[in-house]
Coordinates of C-alpha atoms in Angstrom, one line a residue:
M189 CA 80.9 2.8 109.6
K190 CA 84.3 4.2 110.7
R191 CA 84.9 5.7 107.3
S192 CA 81.7 7.7 107.4
R193 CA 82.6 8.9 111.0
D194 CA 85.9 10.0 109.9
K195 CA 84.3 11.9 106.8
A196 CA 81.9 13.5 109.1
A197 CA 84.7 14.6 111.5
S198 CA 86.8 15.9 108.6
E199 CA 83.8 17.9 107.3
L200 CA 83.1 19.4 110.8
F201 CA 86.8 20.4 111.0
A202 CA 86.9 22.0 107.5
A203 CA 83.6 23.9 108.3
L204 CA 84.4 25.0 111.8
Y205 CA 88.1 25.3 112.5
P206 CA 88.8 28.5 110.7
R207 CA 86.0 30.4 112.5
L208 CA 86.9 28.8 115.8
A209 CA 90.5 29.7 115.4
G210 CA 89.5 33.3 114.5
W211 CA 87.2 33.6 117.4
C212 CA 90.1 32.4 119.7
R213 CA 92.5 34.7 118.0
R214 CA 90.1 37.8 119.0
L215 CA 90.2 36.7 122.5
V216 CA 93.9 36.0 123.0
D217 CA 95.6 38.4 120.6
D218 CA 98.1 35.7 119.3
D219 CA 97.8 33.6 116.2
E220 CA 99.8 30.7 117.6
T221 CA 97.9 30.5 120.8
A222 CA 94.5 30.7 119.2
H223 CA 95.5 27.7 116.7
E224 CA 96.8 25.7 119.8
I225 CA 93.5 26.4 121.5
A226 CA 91.3 25.6 118.7
S227 CA 93.4 22.6 117.9
E228 CA 93.1 21.3 121.5
A229 CA 89.3 21.8 121.5
F230 CA 89.0 19.6 118.3
T231 CA 91.4 17.0 119.9
R232 CA 88.9 16.9 123.0
L233 CA 86.0 16.6 120.7
W234 CA 87.6 13.7 118.9
A235 CA 88.2 11.9 122.1
R236 CA 84.4 12.2 122.9
W237 CA 83.2 12.1 119.4
T238 CA 80.4 9.4 119.7
T239 CA 79.2 10.9 122.8
V240 CA 79.0 14.6 122.0
E241 CA 75.4 15.7 120.7
E242 CA 76.3 19.2 119.7
P243 CA 79.8 19.2 118.4
R244 CA 79.9 23.0 117.5
G245 CA 78.7 23.9 121.0
F246 CA 81.2 21.6 122.6
L247 CA 84.0 23.0 120.6
Y248 CA 83.2 26.7 121.6
V249 CA 82.6 25.9 125.4
T250 CA 85.8 23.9 125.4
A251 CA 87.6 26.8 123.6
A252 CA 86.2 29.3 126.2
N253 CA 87.5 27.4 129.1
L254 CA 91.0 26.9 127.5
V255 CA 91.0 30.7 126.7
R256 CA 90.1 31.2 130.4
D257 CA 93.0 29.0 131.5
H258 CA 95.1 31.0 129.0
W259 CA 94.2 34.3 130.6
R260 CA 94.7 32.9 134.1
K261 CA 98.3 31.7 133.1
L262 CA 99.0 35.2 131.7
E263 CA 97.7 36.9 134.9
R264 CA 99.9 34.5 137.2
E265 CA 102.8 35.5 134.8
R266 CA 102.0 39.2 135.2
R267 CA 102.0 39.0 139.0
A268 CA 105.1 37.1 139.0
L269 CA 106.7 39.8 136.9
R270 CA 105.4 42.6 139.1
R271 CA 106.8 41.0 142.0
A272 CA 110.2 40.4 140.5
T273 CA 110.5 44.0 139.1
S274 CA 108.5 45.8 142.1
E275 CA 106.3 47.4 139.4
A276 CA 103.2 47.1 141.8
A277 CA 105.0 49.5 144.3
V278 CA 105.8 52.1 141.7
R279 CA 102.5 51.9 139.8
P280 CA 99.6 50.1 141.7
H281 CA 96.8 51.2 139.4
T282 CA 98.3 50.5 135.8
E283 CA 96.0 47.4 135.3
Q284 CA 92.9 49.1 136.6
A285 CA 93.3 52.0 134.3
D286 CA 93.5 49.6 131.2
P287 CA 90.0 50.1 129.4
S288 CA 90.6 47.1 127.2
V289 CA 87.2 45.4 126.8
R290 CA 89.0 41.9 126.6
L291 CA 90.6 42.5 130.0
L292 CA 87.3 43.4 131.5
V293 CA 85.5 40.4 130.0
Q294 CA 88.3 38.3 131.3
S295 CA 87.7 39.8 134.8
L296 CA 83.9 38.8 134.8
P297 CA 82.8 35.8 136.8
E298 CA 82.6 32.5 134.7
R299 CA 78.8 32.6 135.1
L300 CA 78.7 36.0 133.2
R301 CA 81.9 35.5 130.9
V302 CA 80.8 32.2 129.3
P303 CA 77.7 33.6 128.0
I304 CA 79.3 36.9 126.7
L305 CA 81.9 34.9 124.9
L306 CA 79.4 32.8 123.3
H307 CA 76.9 35.2 122.2
Y308 CA 78.8 38.1 121.3
Y309 CA 82.3 36.5 120.4
A310 CA 81.0 33.4 118.8
D311 CA 77.7 35.0 117.5
M312 CA 75.6 32.2 119.1
P313 CA 71.9 33.0 119.5
I314 CA 70.6 33.2 123.1
R315 CA 68.6 29.9 122.4
E316 CA 71.9 28.1 121.5
V317 CA 73.8 29.7 124.5
S318 CA 70.9 28.4 126.7
V319 CA 71.3 24.9 125.5
L320 CA 75.1 24.9 125.7
T321 CA 75.2 26.3 129.2
G322 CA 72.2 24.3 130.4
R323 CA 70.5 27.6 131.5
R324 CA 67.1 28.8 130.6
E325 CA 66.9 31.4 128.0
G326 CA 65.6 34.0 130.4
T327 CA 68.7 33.3 132.7
V328 CA 71.0 33.7 129.7
K329 CA 69.5 37.1 128.9
A330 CA 69.7 38.1 132.7
D331 CA 73.3 37.1 132.8
L332 CA 74.0 38.9 129.6
H333 CA 72.3 42.1 131.0
A334 CA 74.3 41.8 134.2
A335 CA 77.5 41.3 132.3
R336 CA 76.9 44.2 130.1
E337 CA 76.0 46.5 133.3
L338 CA 79.3 45.2 134.9
L339 CA 81.3 45.9 131.7
R340 CA 79.8 49.4 131.5
V341 CA 80.7 50.2 135.1
H342 CA 84.2 48.9 134.8
L343 CA 84.9 50.6 131.6
R344 CA 83.4 53.9 132.9
R345 CA 85.7 53.6 135.9
S346 CA 88.7 52.8 133.8
L347 CA 88.2 55.8 131.5
D348 CA 87.8 58.0 134.5
H349 CA 91.0 56.8 136.0
T350 CA 92.7 57.6 132.7
V351 CA 91.4 61.3 132.4

């Protein structure tokens, strides 16, 4: 029993780790951090191995939460650096003018950010996003639409500031 469970876990790791780490890499722009996040997601899965029904979904949702935590940490560090260097007083709109889609996705409320990350960055179909988030498919579609609209507005505003 234990041997077959270990074999299943090993096969799952071999099948999903490269793609999960690559997905994290696109979100955090750093190989080492991406591998740390992917590894932590698997560690958390192993801790709950016998109770998780959808391991792939568990991994991606866990990784999305870890990416969010990473982004928050980076933002706290940026704010501390700005305070320390008084950069905010010199250039208050620098960050707003950055049209980076990743930063814009990061700024979305979690309710909209998670479906965007799962659907567009992890290539999960709406049905799977629905199951993983516990929302109806229509709600996921509405959230994706709302997120795209917010991103469109923010990106347009960012590009207007840079012109």
